[in-house]
Amino acid sequence: MERTFGHRHILDMKQFAAADITTILDTADGFKEIGRREVKKVPTLRGKTVVNLFFEASTRTRTSFEVAAKRLSADGLNIAASTSAVVKGETLEDTAQNIVAMNPDIIVMRHGHSGAPHYLAERLQGVSVLNAGDGTHEHPSQALLDMMTIREKLGRFDGLKVAIIGDIAHSRVARSNLVGLTTMGAQVWFAGPGTMVPPDFARLGATVTNHIEEAIDGADVVMMLRIQRERQGKTLIPSTREYARVYGLNAERLKLAKPGALVMHPGPMNRGVEITTEVADGPQNVILEQVENGVAVRMALLYLASGGDGSIQPQV
Ligand code: CP
């Protein structure tokens, strides 16, 4: 099959031009409908093997890639680091080379170290590597499903104000969204406490503030992030209650955004900390729609990384 997408590995949002992002989102739009059919399966990737290699916990991303592979008729299998020979001291590269010896077509990997998928992509032959989140670096499939949801709901990116609020310093979701959204013409604001949103993050292309109200004011999209305690070396906030009071999204603060602004969260969500239950379950939230779109985006990524040209006719 002729390859016109041009990306064998999907490692970060920096690798994509605007046209690539549009191809991925258009392809995902085409695949979404399959998930609503009675028979949720097409033969597009029949005979392909997809390995999910997860070195960190995941609910949404791992399940979503697994469902996506099944809907495309690929053979999928999951390897969790905690039940693999990694616990016996095997290196990442040795683990991966042993998996590659079984001739899979795609390895989907989540790892706690930034750059781990890039490391493997440089060393492995004959297999595509898809980054399912690496350390504090990037989480491209999450940004793409967020972007699919924004485009579906608001019809465009150009000129939108997107406020991303919380533990930006440790968020691969924030980084990937910043790159993807600014590539498509949106304005991204980062907000949170100074310990989690250092002023020099402005060099990445976001507008940075430590006042959440300033970021939400007139926003088209408000994306809340959890505090990533597992990546913080020391405590960065005085208390969870204080954080919720100053940086949490509640109904009063949401009124500062544009009427009908989207409330997003990549999950896992800490209700009562970064977002109140009233807002998380309120009429502006699109959080579960993000999850549904995640399957469609991952179908698109598996298909395109396998050499699909973006002209899929998923009615097969
Ligand atoms: N959004 C996200 O990456 O969630 P999981 O950690 O559950 O995969």
PDB file of C-alpha atoms and ligand atoms in Angstrom:
ATOM      1  CA  MET A   1       0.000   0.000   0.000  1.00  0.00           C
ATOM      2  CA  GLU A   2       1.357   3.430  -0.896  1.00  0.00           C
ATOM      3  CA  ARG A   3       2.278   5.467   2.192  1.00  0.00           C
ATOM      4  CA  THR A   4       1.212   9.106   1.938  1.00  0.00           C
ATOM      5  CA  PHE A   5       0.894   9.818   5.677  1.00  0.00           C
ATOM      6  CA  GLY A   6       4.638   9.509   6.036  1.00  0.00           C
ATOM      7  CA  HIS A   7       4.961   8.703   9.744  1.00  0.00           C
ATOM      8  CA  ARG A   8       5.887   5.154  10.598  1.00  0.00           C
ATOM      9  CA  HIS A   9       6.421   5.973  14.284  1.00  0.00           C
ATOM     10  CA  ILE A  10       4.125   8.242  16.304  1.00  0.00           C
ATOM     11  CA  LEU A  11       6.306   9.672  19.023  1.00  0.00           C
ATOM     12  CA  ASP A  12       5.221  13.252  19.686  1.00  0.00           C
ATOM     13  CA  MET A  13       3.117  16.104  18.317  1.00  0.00           C
ATOM     14  CA  LYS A  14       6.219  17.965  17.157  1.00  0.00           C
ATOM     15  CA  GLN A  15       6.538  15.540  14.257  1.00  0.00           C
ATOM     16  CA  PHE A  16       3.220  16.622  12.759  1.00  0.00           C
ATOM     17  CA  ALA A  17       2.454  19.461  10.375  1.00  0.00           C
ATOM     18  CA  ALA A  18      -1.092  20.875  10.342  1.00  0.00           C
ATOM     19  CA  ALA A  19      -1.940  18.685   7.323  1.00  0.00           C
ATOM     20  CA  ASP A  20      -0.906  15.539   9.251  1.00  0.00           C
ATOM     21  CA  ILE A  21      -3.139  16.481  12.184  1.00  0.00           C
ATOM     22  CA  THR A  22      -6.043  17.088   9.816  1.00  0.00           C
ATOM     23  CA  THR A  23      -5.461  13.684   8.178  1.00  0.00           C
ATOM     24  CA  ILE A  24      -5.480  11.953  11.590  1.00  0.00           C
ATOM     25  CA  LEU A  25      -8.633  13.749  12.759  1.00  0.00           C
ATOM     26  CA  ASP A  26     -10.471  13.161   9.460  1.00  0.00           C
ATOM     27  CA  THR A  27      -9.534   9.470   9.588  1.00  0.00           C
ATOM     28  CA  ALA A  28     -10.700   9.247  13.212  1.00  0.00           C
ATOM     29  CA  ASP A  29     -13.996  10.901  12.264  1.00  0.00           C
ATOM     30  CA  GLY A  30     -14.490   8.136   9.701  1.00  0.00           C
ATOM     31  CA  PHE A  31     -13.716   5.393  12.224  1.00  0.00           C
ATOM     32  CA  LYS A  32     -15.858   6.758  15.068  1.00  0.00           C
ATOM     33  CA  GLU A  33     -19.102   5.435  13.644  1.00  0.00           C
ATOM     34  CA  ILE A  34     -17.827   1.829  13.803  1.00  0.00           C
ATOM     35  CA  GLY A  35     -17.962   1.973  17.590  1.00  0.00           C
ATOM     36  CA  ARG A  36     -21.691   2.711  17.459  1.00  0.00           C
ATOM     37  CA  ARG A  37     -22.564  -0.222  15.212  1.00  0.00           C
ATOM     38  CA  GLU A  38     -24.034  -3.452  16.464  1.00  0.00           C
ATOM     39  CA  VAL A  39     -21.055  -5.305  14.990  1.00  0.00           C
ATOM     40  CA  LYS A  40     -18.085  -3.121  15.951  1.00  0.00           C
ATOM     41  CA  LYS A  41     -15.468  -4.584  13.651  1.00  0.00           C
ATOM     42  CA  VAL A  42     -13.914  -3.975  10.235  1.00  0.00           C
ATOM     43  CA  PRO A  43     -11.175  -6.057   8.568  1.00  0.00           C
ATOM     44  CA  THR A  44      -8.821  -3.102   7.947  1.00  0.00           C
ATOM     45  CA  LEU A  45      -5.846  -4.457   9.952  1.00  0.00           C
ATOM     46  CA  ARG A  46      -6.575  -8.170   9.705  1.00  0.00           C
ATOM     47  CA  GLY A  47      -3.315 -10.114  10.071  1.00  0.00           C
ATOM     48  CA  LYS A  48      -1.490  -7.278  11.880  1.00  0.00           C
ATOM     49  CA  THR A  49      -0.222  -7.724  15.433  1.00  0.00           C
ATOM     50  CA  VAL A  50      -0.289  -4.872  17.960  1.00  0.00           C
ATOM     51  CA  VAL A  51       1.573  -5.195  21.281  1.00  0.00           C
ATOM     52  CA  ASN A  52       0.657  -2.900  24.160  1.00  0.00           C
ATOM     53  CA  LEU A  53       3.787  -2.570  26.311  1.00  0.00           C
ATOM     54  CA  PHE A  54       2.911  -0.560  29.413  1.00  0.00           C
ATOM     55  CA  PHE A  55       5.494   0.266  32.081  1.00  0.00           C
ATOM     56  CA  GLU A  56       3.107   2.628  33.913  1.00  0.00           C
ATOM     57  CA  ALA A  57      -0.468   2.344  35.106  1.00  0.00           C
ATOM     58  CA  SER A  58      -3.235   3.194  32.648  1.00  0.00           C
ATOM     59  CA  THR A  59      -6.972   2.729  32.387  1.00  0.00           C
ATOM     60  CA  ARG A  60      -8.054   4.798  29.384  1.00  0.00           C
ATOM     61  CA  THR A  61      -5.055   4.666  27.045  1.00  0.00           C
ATOM     62  CA  ARG A  62      -4.277   0.950  27.286  1.00  0.00           C
ATOM     63  CA  THR A  63      -7.913  -0.111  27.036  1.00  0.00           C
ATOM     64  CA  SER A  64      -8.526   2.328  24.221  1.00  0.00           C
ATOM     65  CA  PHE A  65      -5.591   1.058  22.130  1.00  0.00           C
ATOM     66  CA  GLU A  66      -6.738  -2.510  22.809  1.00  0.00           C
ATOM     67  CA  VAL A  67     -10.328  -1.782  21.747  1.00  0.00           C
ATOM     68  CA  ALA A  68      -9.048   0.126  18.700  1.00  0.00           C
ATOM     69  CA  ALA A  69      -6.908  -2.842  17.571  1.00  0.00           C
ATOM     70  CA  LYS A  70      -9.824  -5.266  18.041  1.00  0.00           C
ATOM     71  CA  ARG A  71     -12.230  -3.048  16.069  1.00  0.00           C
ATOM     72  CA  LEU A  72      -9.751  -3.063  13.185  1.00  0.00           C
ATOM     73  CA  SER A  73      -9.392  -6.896  13.427  1.00  0.00           C
ATOM     74  CA  ALA A  74      -5.732  -6.718  14.443  1.00  0.00           C
ATOM     75  CA  ASP A  75      -4.417  -9.284  16.923  1.00  0.00           C
ATOM     76  CA  GLY A  76      -3.634  -7.384  20.109  1.00  0.00           C
ATOM     77  CA  LEU A  77      -1.854  -8.433  23.253  1.00  0.00           C
ATOM     78  CA  ASN A  78      -0.974  -6.636  26.456  1.00  0.00           C
ATOM     79  CA  ILE A  79       2.263  -6.781  28.387  1.00  0.00           C
ATOM     80  CA  ALA A  80       2.355  -5.100  31.782  1.00  0.00           C
ATOM     81  CA  ALA A  81       5.850  -4.433  33.099  1.00  0.00           C
ATOM     82  CA  SER A  82       4.873  -5.656  36.555  1.00  0.00           C
ATOM     83  CA  THR A  83       4.185  -9.174  35.235  1.00  0.00           C
ATOM     84  CA  SER A  84       7.025  -9.309  32.681  1.00  0.00           C
ATOM     85  CA  ALA A  85      10.697 -10.253  32.923  1.00  0.00           C
ATOM     86  CA  VAL A  86      11.473  -6.546  33.497  1.00  0.00           C
ATOM     87  CA  VAL A  87      11.084  -7.316  37.202  1.00  0.00           C
ATOM     88  CA  LYS A  88      13.996  -9.789  36.802  1.00  0.00           C
ATOM     89  CA  GLY A  89      16.287  -7.029  35.588  1.00  0.00           C
ATOM     90  CA  GLU A  90      15.872  -7.201  31.807  1.00  0.00           C
ATOM     91  CA  THR A  91      16.608  -3.930  30.026  1.00  0.00           C
ATOM     92  CA  LEU A  92      13.995  -2.029  28.030  1.00  0.00           C
ATOM     93  CA  GLU A  93      15.860  -2.725  24.796  1.00  0.00           C
ATOM     94  CA  ASP A  94      16.244  -6.455  25.484  1.00  0.00           C
ATOM     95  CA  THR A  95      12.554  -6.714  26.369  1.00  0.00           C
ATOM     96  CA  ALA A  96      11.591  -4.891  23.186  1.00  0.00           C
ATOM     97  CA  GLN A  97      14.002  -6.868  20.949  1.00  0.00           C
ATOM     98  CA  ASN A  98      12.529 -10.132  22.281  1.00  0.00           C
ATOM     99  CA  ILE A  99       9.023  -8.909  21.477  1.00  0.00           C
ATOM    100  CA  VAL A 100      10.161  -7.808  17.995  1.00  0.00           C
ATOM    101  CA  ALA A 101      11.569 -11.310  17.411  1.00  0.00           C
ATOM    102  CA  MET A 102       7.931 -12.471  17.416  1.00  0.00           C
ATOM    103  CA  ASN A 103       7.256 -10.161  14.440  1.00  0.00           C
ATOM    104  CA  PRO A 104       4.609  -7.731  15.685  1.00  0.00           C
ATOM    105  CA  ASP A 105       3.729  -4.811  13.424  1.00  0.00           C
ATOM    106  CA  ILE A 106       3.174  -2.127  16.067  1.00  0.00           C
ATOM    107  CA  ILE A 107       4.407  -1.631  19.631  1.00  0.00           C
ATOM    108  CA  VAL A 108       2.332   0.825  21.686  1.00  0.00           C
ATOM    109  CA  MET A 109       4.420   1.883  24.656  1.00  0.00           C
ATOM    110  CA  ARG A 110       3.918   3.846  27.865  1.00  0.00           C
ATOM    111  CA  HIS A 111       7.002   4.495  29.966  1.00  0.00           C
ATOM    112  CA  GLY A 112       7.917   6.641  32.946  1.00  0.00           C
ATOM    113  CA  HIS A 113      11.048   7.981  31.275  1.00  0.00           C
ATOM    114  CA  SER A 114      10.790  10.808  28.767  1.00  0.00           C
ATOM    115  CA  GLY A 115      12.196   9.727  25.419  1.00  0.00           C
ATOM    116  CA  ALA A 116      11.822   5.954  25.981  1.00  0.00           C
ATOM    117  CA  PRO A 117       9.671   5.440  22.821  1.00  0.00           C
ATOM    118  CA  HIS A 118      12.147   7.495  20.758  1.00  0.00           C
ATOM    119  CA  TYR A 119      14.966   5.300  22.097  1.00  0.00           C
ATOM    120  CA  LEU A 120      13.169   2.162  20.944  1.00  0.00           C
ATOM    121  CA  ALA A 121      12.114   3.628  17.600  1.00  0.00           C
ATOM    122  CA  GLU A 122      15.798   4.258  16.804  1.00  0.00           C
ATOM    123  CA  ARG A 123      16.818   0.711  17.688  1.00  0.00           C
ATOM    124  CA  LEU A 124      14.009  -1.595  16.552  1.00  0.00           C
ATOM    125  CA  GLN A 125      13.726  -2.825  12.968  1.00  0.00           C
ATOM    126  CA  GLY A 126      10.515  -3.582  11.097  1.00  0.00           C
ATOM    127  CA  VAL A 127       8.046  -2.348  13.700  1.00  0.00           C
ATOM    128  CA  SER A 128       6.183   0.930  14.322  1.00  0.00           C
ATOM    129  CA  VAL A 129       6.449   2.481  17.782  1.00  0.00           C
ATOM    130  CA  LEU A 130       3.505   4.487  19.117  1.00  0.00           C
ATOM    131  CA  ASN A 131       4.015   6.632  22.196  1.00  0.00           C
ATOM    132  CA  ALA A 132       1.218   6.126  24.741  1.00  0.00           C
ATOM    133  CA  GLY A 133       2.787   8.622  27.163  1.00  0.00           C
ATOM    134  CA  ASP A 134       6.474   9.043  28.076  1.00  0.00           C
ATOM    135  CA  GLY A 135       7.384  10.588  31.418  1.00  0.00           C
ATOM    136  CA  THR A 136       6.678  14.307  31.482  1.00  0.00           C
ATOM    137  CA  HIS A 137       7.379  14.622  27.771  1.00  0.00           C
ATOM    138  CA  GLU A 138       4.405  13.873  25.482  1.00  0.00           C
ATOM    139  CA  HIS A 139       1.143  11.963  25.139  1.00  0.00           C
ATOM    140  CA  PRO A 140       0.291  12.491  21.461  1.00  0.00           C
ATOM    141  CA  SER A 141      -2.770  10.248  21.215  1.00  0.00           C
ATOM    142  CA  GLN A 142      -4.329  12.102  24.173  1.00  0.00           C
ATOM    143  CA  ALA A 143      -3.789  15.484  22.523  1.00  0.00           C
ATOM    144  CA  LEU A 144      -5.254  14.169  19.263  1.00  0.00           C
ATOM    145  CA  LEU A 145      -8.401  12.865  20.974  1.00  0.00           C
ATOM    146  CA  ASP A 146      -8.718  16.188  22.788  1.00  0.00           C
ATOM    147  CA  MET A 147      -8.364  17.987  19.466  1.00  0.00           C
ATOM    148  CA  MET A 148     -10.902  15.696  17.806  1.00  0.00           C
ATOM    149  CA  THR A 149     -13.381  16.572  20.570  1.00  0.00           C
ATOM    150  CA  ILE A 150     -12.727  20.305  20.270  1.00  0.00           C
ATOM    151  CA  ARG A 151     -13.105  20.249  16.478  1.00  0.00           C
ATOM    152  CA  GLU A 152     -16.276  18.158  16.723  1.00  0.00           C
ATOM    153  CA  LYS A 153     -17.848  20.539  19.243  1.00  0.00           C
ATOM    154  CA  LEU A 154     -16.564  23.939  18.100  1.00  0.00           C
ATOM    155  CA  GLY A 155     -15.844  23.277  14.424  1.00  0.00           C
ATOM    156  CA  ARG A 156     -12.408  24.917  14.333  1.00  0.00           C
ATOM    157  CA  PHE A 157      -9.148  25.616  16.156  1.00  0.00           C
ATOM    158  CA  ASP A 158      -8.164  28.943  14.673  1.00  0.00           C
ATOM    159  CA  GLY A 159      -8.443  31.753  17.213  1.00  0.00           C
ATOM    160  CA  LEU A 160      -9.754  29.573  20.059  1.00  0.00           C
ATOM    161  CA  LYS A 161      -8.573  30.297  23.597  1.00  0.00           C
ATOM    162  CA  VAL A 162      -7.739  27.027  25.371  1.00  0.00           C
ATOM    163  CA  ALA A 163      -6.950  27.265  29.098  1.00  0.00           C
ATOM    164  CA  ILE A 164      -4.972  24.298  30.481  1.00  0.00           C
ATOM    165  CA  ILE A 165      -4.900  24.429  34.261  1.00  0.00           C
ATOM    166  CA  GLY A 166      -3.030  22.465  36.911  1.00  0.00           C
ATOM    167  CA  ASP A 167       0.275  20.643  37.231  1.00  0.00           C
ATOM    168  CA  ILE A 168       1.681  21.750  33.883  1.00  0.00           C
ATOM    169  CA  ALA A 169       5.298  21.066  34.862  1.00  0.00           C
ATOM    170  CA  HIS A 170       4.678  17.324  35.080  1.00  0.00           C
ATOM    171  CA  SER A 171       2.032  17.036  32.362  1.00  0.00           C
ATOM    172  CA  ARG A 172       2.765  15.318  29.073  1.00  0.00           C
ATOM    173  CA  VAL A 173      -0.867  16.019  28.146  1.00  0.00           C
ATOM    174  CA  ALA A 174      -0.276  19.772  28.448  1.00  0.00           C
ATOM    175  CA  ARG A 175       2.865  19.625  26.295  1.00  0.00           C
ATOM    176  CA  SER A 176       1.258  17.603  23.520  1.00  0.00           C
ATOM    177  CA  ASN A 177      -1.852  19.774  23.482  1.00  0.00           C
ATOM    178  CA  LEU A 178       0.222  22.940  23.383  1.00  0.00           C
ATOM    179  CA  VAL A 179       2.120  21.756  20.308  1.00  0.00           C
ATOM    180  CA  GLY A 180      -0.940  20.375  18.510  1.00  0.00           C
ATOM    181  CA  LEU A 181      -3.292  23.259  19.270  1.00  0.00           C
ATOM    182  CA  THR A 182      -0.820  26.011  18.415  1.00  0.00           C
ATOM    183  CA  THR A 183       0.066  24.201  15.162  1.00  0.00           C
ATOM    184  CA  MET A 184      -3.642  24.472  14.282  1.00  0.00           C
ATOM    185  CA  GLY A 185      -3.923  28.176  15.221  1.00  0.00           C
ATOM    186  CA  ALA A 186      -5.368  28.080  18.755  1.00  0.00           C
ATOM    187  CA  GLN A 187      -4.030  30.167  21.642  1.00  0.00           C
ATOM    188  CA  VAL A 188      -3.032  28.105  24.662  1.00  0.00           C
ATOM    189  CA  TRP A 189      -2.892  29.434  28.217  1.00  0.00           C
ATOM    190  CA  PHE A 190      -1.172  27.565  31.057  1.00  0.00           C
ATOM    191  CA  ALA A 191      -2.312  28.357  34.619  1.00  0.00           C
ATOM    192  CA  GLY A 192      -1.523  27.011  38.067  1.00  0.00           C
ATOM    193  CA  PRO A 193       0.670  27.646  41.075  1.00  0.00           C
ATOM    194  CA  GLY A 194       4.192  28.911  40.415  1.00  0.00           C
ATOM    195  CA  THR A 195       5.651  25.593  41.578  1.00  0.00           C
ATOM    196  CA  MET A 196       3.713  23.794  38.847  1.00  0.00           C
ATOM    197  CA  VAL A 197       3.661  26.461  36.132  1.00  0.00           C
ATOM    198  CA  PRO A 198       7.067  28.130  35.998  1.00  0.00           C
ATOM    199  CA  PRO A 199       7.085  31.486  34.116  1.00  0.00           C
ATOM    200  CA  ASP A 200       9.691  30.226  31.634  1.00  0.00           C
ATOM    201  CA  PHE A 201       7.080  27.851  30.188  1.00  0.00           C
ATOM    202  CA  ALA A 202       6.091  30.857  28.060  1.00  0.00           C
ATOM    203  CA  ARG A 203       9.080  29.958  25.871  1.00  0.00           C
ATOM    204  CA  LEU A 204       7.142  26.851  24.791  1.00  0.00           C
ATOM    205  CA  GLY A 205       4.562  29.116  23.143  1.00  0.00           C
ATOM    206  CA  ALA A 206       1.866  29.329  25.814  1.00  0.00           C
ATOM    207  CA  THR A 207       0.638  32.383  27.693  1.00  0.00           C
ATOM    208  CA  VAL A 208       1.488  31.683  31.331  1.00  0.00           C
ATOM    209  CA  THR A 209      -0.302  32.951  34.434  1.00  0.00           C
ATOM    210  CA  ASN A 210      -0.545  31.963  38.088  1.00  0.00           C
ATOM    211  CA  HIS A 211      -4.107  33.322  38.233  1.00  0.00           C
ATOM    212  CA  ILE A 212      -6.616  30.734  37.071  1.00  0.00           C
ATOM    213  CA  GLU A 213      -9.313  33.402  36.544  1.00  0.00           C
ATOM    214  CA  GLU A 214      -7.131  35.160  33.976  1.00  0.00           C
ATOM    215  CA  ALA A 215      -6.747  31.944  31.989  1.00  0.00           C
ATOM    216  CA  ILE A 216     -10.463  31.047  32.145  1.00  0.00           C
ATOM    217  CA  ASP A 217     -11.644  34.552  31.238  1.00  0.00           C
ATOM    218  CA  GLY A 218     -13.207  34.322  27.748  1.00  0.00           C
ATOM    219  CA  ALA A 219     -11.883  30.787  27.189  1.00  0.00           C
ATOM    220  CA  ASP A 220     -13.530  28.502  24.631  1.00  0.00           C
ATOM    221  CA  VAL A 221     -12.106  25.408  26.315  1.00  0.00           C
ATOM    222  CA  VAL A 222     -11.096  24.813  29.942  1.00  0.00           C
ATOM    223  CA  MET A 223      -8.958  21.709  30.374  1.00  0.00           C
ATOM    224  CA  MET A 224      -8.235  20.657  33.943  1.00  0.00           C
ATOM    225  CA  LEU A 225      -5.271  18.481  34.944  1.00  0.00           C
ATOM    226  CA  ARG A 226      -4.662  16.469  38.086  1.00  0.00           C
ATOM    227  CA  ILE A 227      -1.689  16.960  40.396  1.00  0.00           C
ATOM    228  CA  GLN A 228       0.849  14.309  39.372  1.00  0.00           C
ATOM    229  CA  ARG A 229       2.230  13.424  42.788  1.00  0.00           C
ATOM    230  CA  GLU A 230       4.007  10.342  41.397  1.00  0.00           C
ATOM    231  CA  ARG A 231       6.269  12.610  39.323  1.00  0.00           C
ATOM    232  CA  GLN A 232       6.882  15.288  41.963  1.00  0.00           C
ATOM    233  CA  GLY A 233      10.049  14.915  43.998  1.00  0.00           C
ATOM    234  CA  LYS A 234       8.645  17.019  46.828  1.00  0.00           C
ATOM    235  CA  THR A 235       5.327  18.517  47.848  1.00  0.00           C
ATOM    236  CA  LEU A 236       4.543  21.496  45.617  1.00  0.00           C
ATOM    237  CA  ILE A 237       1.395  22.793  47.330  1.00  0.00           C
ATOM    238  CA  PRO A 238       0.617  23.651  50.974  1.00  0.00           C
ATOM    239  CA  SER A 239      -2.497  21.416  51.061  1.00  0.00           C
ATOM    240  CA  THR A 240      -5.040  19.783  48.778  1.00  0.00           C
ATOM    241  CA  ARG A 241      -7.811  21.897  50.305  1.00  0.00           C
ATOM    242  CA  GLU A 242      -5.854  25.104  49.625  1.00  0.00           C
ATOM    243  CA  TYR A 243      -5.175  23.975  46.046  1.00  0.00           C
ATOM    244  CA  ALA A 244      -8.874  23.257  45.441  1.00  0.00           C
ATOM    245  CA  ARG A 245      -9.810  26.690  46.810  1.00  0.00           C
ATOM    246  CA  VAL A 246      -7.324  28.640  44.683  1.00  0.00           C
ATOM    247  CA  TYR A 247      -6.904  26.517  41.557  1.00  0.00           C
ATOM    248  CA  GLY A 248      -9.945  24.253  41.375  1.00  0.00           C
ATOM    249  CA  LEU A 249     -12.613  24.679  38.682  1.00  0.00           C
ATOM    250  CA  ASN A 250     -16.001  25.355  40.241  1.00  0.00           C
ATOM    251  CA  ALA A 251     -19.267  26.622  38.765  1.00  0.00           C
ATOM    252  CA  GLU A 252     -18.525  30.228  39.743  1.00  0.00           C
ATOM    253  CA  ARG A 253     -15.151  30.282  38.018  1.00  0.00           C
ATOM    254  CA  LEU A 254     -16.529  28.539  34.936  1.00  0.00           C
ATOM    255  CA  LYS A 255     -18.864  31.517  34.402  1.00  0.00           C
ATOM    256  CA  LEU A 256     -15.771  33.533  33.406  1.00  0.00           C
ATOM    257  CA  ALA A 257     -15.381  31.374  30.299  1.00  0.00           C
ATOM    258  CA  LYS A 258     -17.407  31.883  27.124  1.00  0.00           C
ATOM    259  CA  PRO A 259     -21.000  30.649  27.400  1.00  0.00           C
ATOM    260  CA  GLY A 260     -20.990  26.967  26.450  1.00  0.00           C
ATOM    261  CA  ALA A 261     -17.224  26.652  26.829  1.00  0.00           C
ATOM    262  CA  LEU A 262     -16.080  23.036  26.872  1.00  0.00           C
ATOM    263  CA  VAL A 263     -14.917  21.492  30.154  1.00  0.00           C
ATOM    264  CA  MET A 264     -12.307  18.815  29.480  1.00  0.00           C
ATOM    265  CA  HIS A 265     -10.181  16.475  31.569  1.00  0.00           C
ATOM    266  CA  PRO A 266      -7.855  13.712  30.318  1.00  0.00           C
ATOM    267  CA  GLY A 267      -8.443  11.615  33.439  1.00  0.00           C
ATOM    268  CA  PRO A 268      -7.895  10.252  35.947  1.00  0.00           C
ATOM    269  CA  MET A 269      -9.921  12.986  37.644  1.00  0.00           C
ATOM    270  CA  ASN A 270      -9.648  13.929  41.319  1.00  0.00           C
ATOM    271  CA  ARG A 271     -13.119  15.247  42.151  1.00  0.00           C
ATOM    272  CA  GLY A 272     -13.066  17.958  44.782  1.00  0.00           C
ATOM    273  CA  VAL A 273      -9.432  18.821  44.024  1.00  0.00           C
ATOM    274  CA  GLU A 274      -8.900  20.235  40.504  1.00  0.00           C
ATOM    275  CA  ILE A 275     -12.610  20.094  39.617  1.00  0.00           C
ATOM    276  CA  THR A 276     -15.873  20.016  41.551  1.00  0.00           C
ATOM    277  CA  THR A 277     -18.361  17.224  40.929  1.00  0.00           C
ATOM    278  CA  GLU A 278     -20.921  19.842  39.892  1.00  0.00           C
ATOM    279  CA  VAL A 279     -18.690  20.972  37.008  1.00  0.00           C
ATOM    280  CA  ALA A 280     -17.306  17.503  36.183  1.00  0.00           C
ATOM    281  CA  ASP A 281     -20.851  16.206  35.666  1.00  0.00           C
ATOM    282  CA  GLY A 282     -22.284  19.503  34.425  1.00  0.00           C
ATOM    283  CA  PRO A 283     -23.713  20.308  30.989  1.00  0.00           C
ATOM    284  CA  GLN A 284     -20.464  21.734  29.629  1.00  0.00           C
ATOM    285  CA  ASN A 285     -18.345  18.659  30.329  1.00  0.00           C
ATOM    286  CA  VAL A 286     -17.243  16.536  27.365  1.00  0.00           C
ATOM    287  CA  ILE A 287     -15.055  14.207  29.409  1.00  0.00           C
ATOM    288  CA  LEU A 288     -16.615  10.906  28.356  1.00  0.00           C
ATOM    289  CA  GLU A 289     -16.871  12.118  24.770  1.00  0.00           C
ATOM    290  CA  GLN A 290     -13.088  12.531  24.938  1.00  0.00           C
ATOM    291  CA  VAL A 291     -12.859   8.867  25.945  1.00  0.00           C
ATOM    292  CA  GLU A 292     -15.115   7.719  23.081  1.00  0.00           C
ATOM    293  CA  ASN A 293     -13.082   9.781  20.610  1.00  0.00           C
ATOM    294  CA  GLY A 294      -9.929   8.204  22.052  1.00  0.00           C
ATOM    295  CA  VAL A 295     -10.840   4.862  20.493  1.00  0.00           C
ATOM    296  CA  ALA A 296     -11.455   6.472  17.082  1.00  0.00           C
ATOM    297  CA  VAL A 297      -8.173   8.420  17.230  1.00  0.00           C
ATOM    298  CA  ARG A 298      -6.231   5.293  18.182  1.00  0.00           C
ATOM    299  CA  MET A 299      -7.870   3.351  15.349  1.00  0.00           C
ATOM    300  CA  ALA A 300      -6.698   6.132  13.041  1.00  0.00           C
ATOM    301  CA  LEU A 301      -3.157   6.038  14.441  1.00  0.00           C
ATOM    302  CA  LEU A 302      -2.885   2.237  14.159  1.00  0.00           C
ATOM    303  CA  TYR A 303      -4.223   2.396  10.604  1.00  0.00           C
ATOM    304  CA  LEU A 304      -2.014   5.289   9.470  1.00  0.00           C
ATOM    305  CA  ALA A 305       1.142   3.925  11.137  1.00  0.00           C
ATOM    306  CA  SER A 306       0.460   0.650   9.298  1.00  0.00           C
ATOM    307  CA  GLY A 307       0.688   2.451   5.994  1.00  0.00           C
ATOM    308  CA  GLY A 308      -2.914   3.575   5.545  1.00  0.00           C
ATOM    309  CA  ASP A 309      -3.227   6.617   3.326  1.00  0.00           C
ATOM    310  CA  GLY A 310      -6.058   8.434   5.080  1.00  0.00           C
ATOM    311  CA  SER A 311      -8.624   7.523   2.425  1.00  0.00           C
ATOM    312  CA  ILE A 312     -10.193   4.722   4.479  1.00  0.00           C
ATOM    313  CA  GLN A 313     -13.746   3.661   3.689  1.00  0.00           C
ATOM    314  CA  PRO A 314     -14.677   2.156   7.074  1.00  0.00           C
ATOM    315  CA  GLN A 315     -18.087   0.857   5.927  1.00  0.00           C
ATOM    316  CA  VAL A 316     -16.458  -2.478   4.976  1.00  0.00           C
TER     317      VAL A 316
HETATM  318  N1   CP B   1      -5.538  10.089  29.968  1.00  0.00           N
HETATM  319  C1   CP B   1      -4.786   9.017  30.299  1.00  0.00           C
HETATM  320  O1   CP B   1      -3.657   8.865  29.849  1.00  0.00           O
HETATM  321  O2   CP B   1      -5.381   8.143  31.160  1.00  0.00           O
HETATM  322  P1   CP B   1      -4.754   6.749  31.618  1.00  0.00           P
HETATM  323  O3   CP B   1      -3.567   7.069  32.513  1.00  0.00           O
HETATM  324  O4   CP B   1      -5.853   6.031  32.350  1.00  0.00           O
HETATM  325  O5   CP B   1      -4.306   6.016  30.391  1.00  0.00           O
END
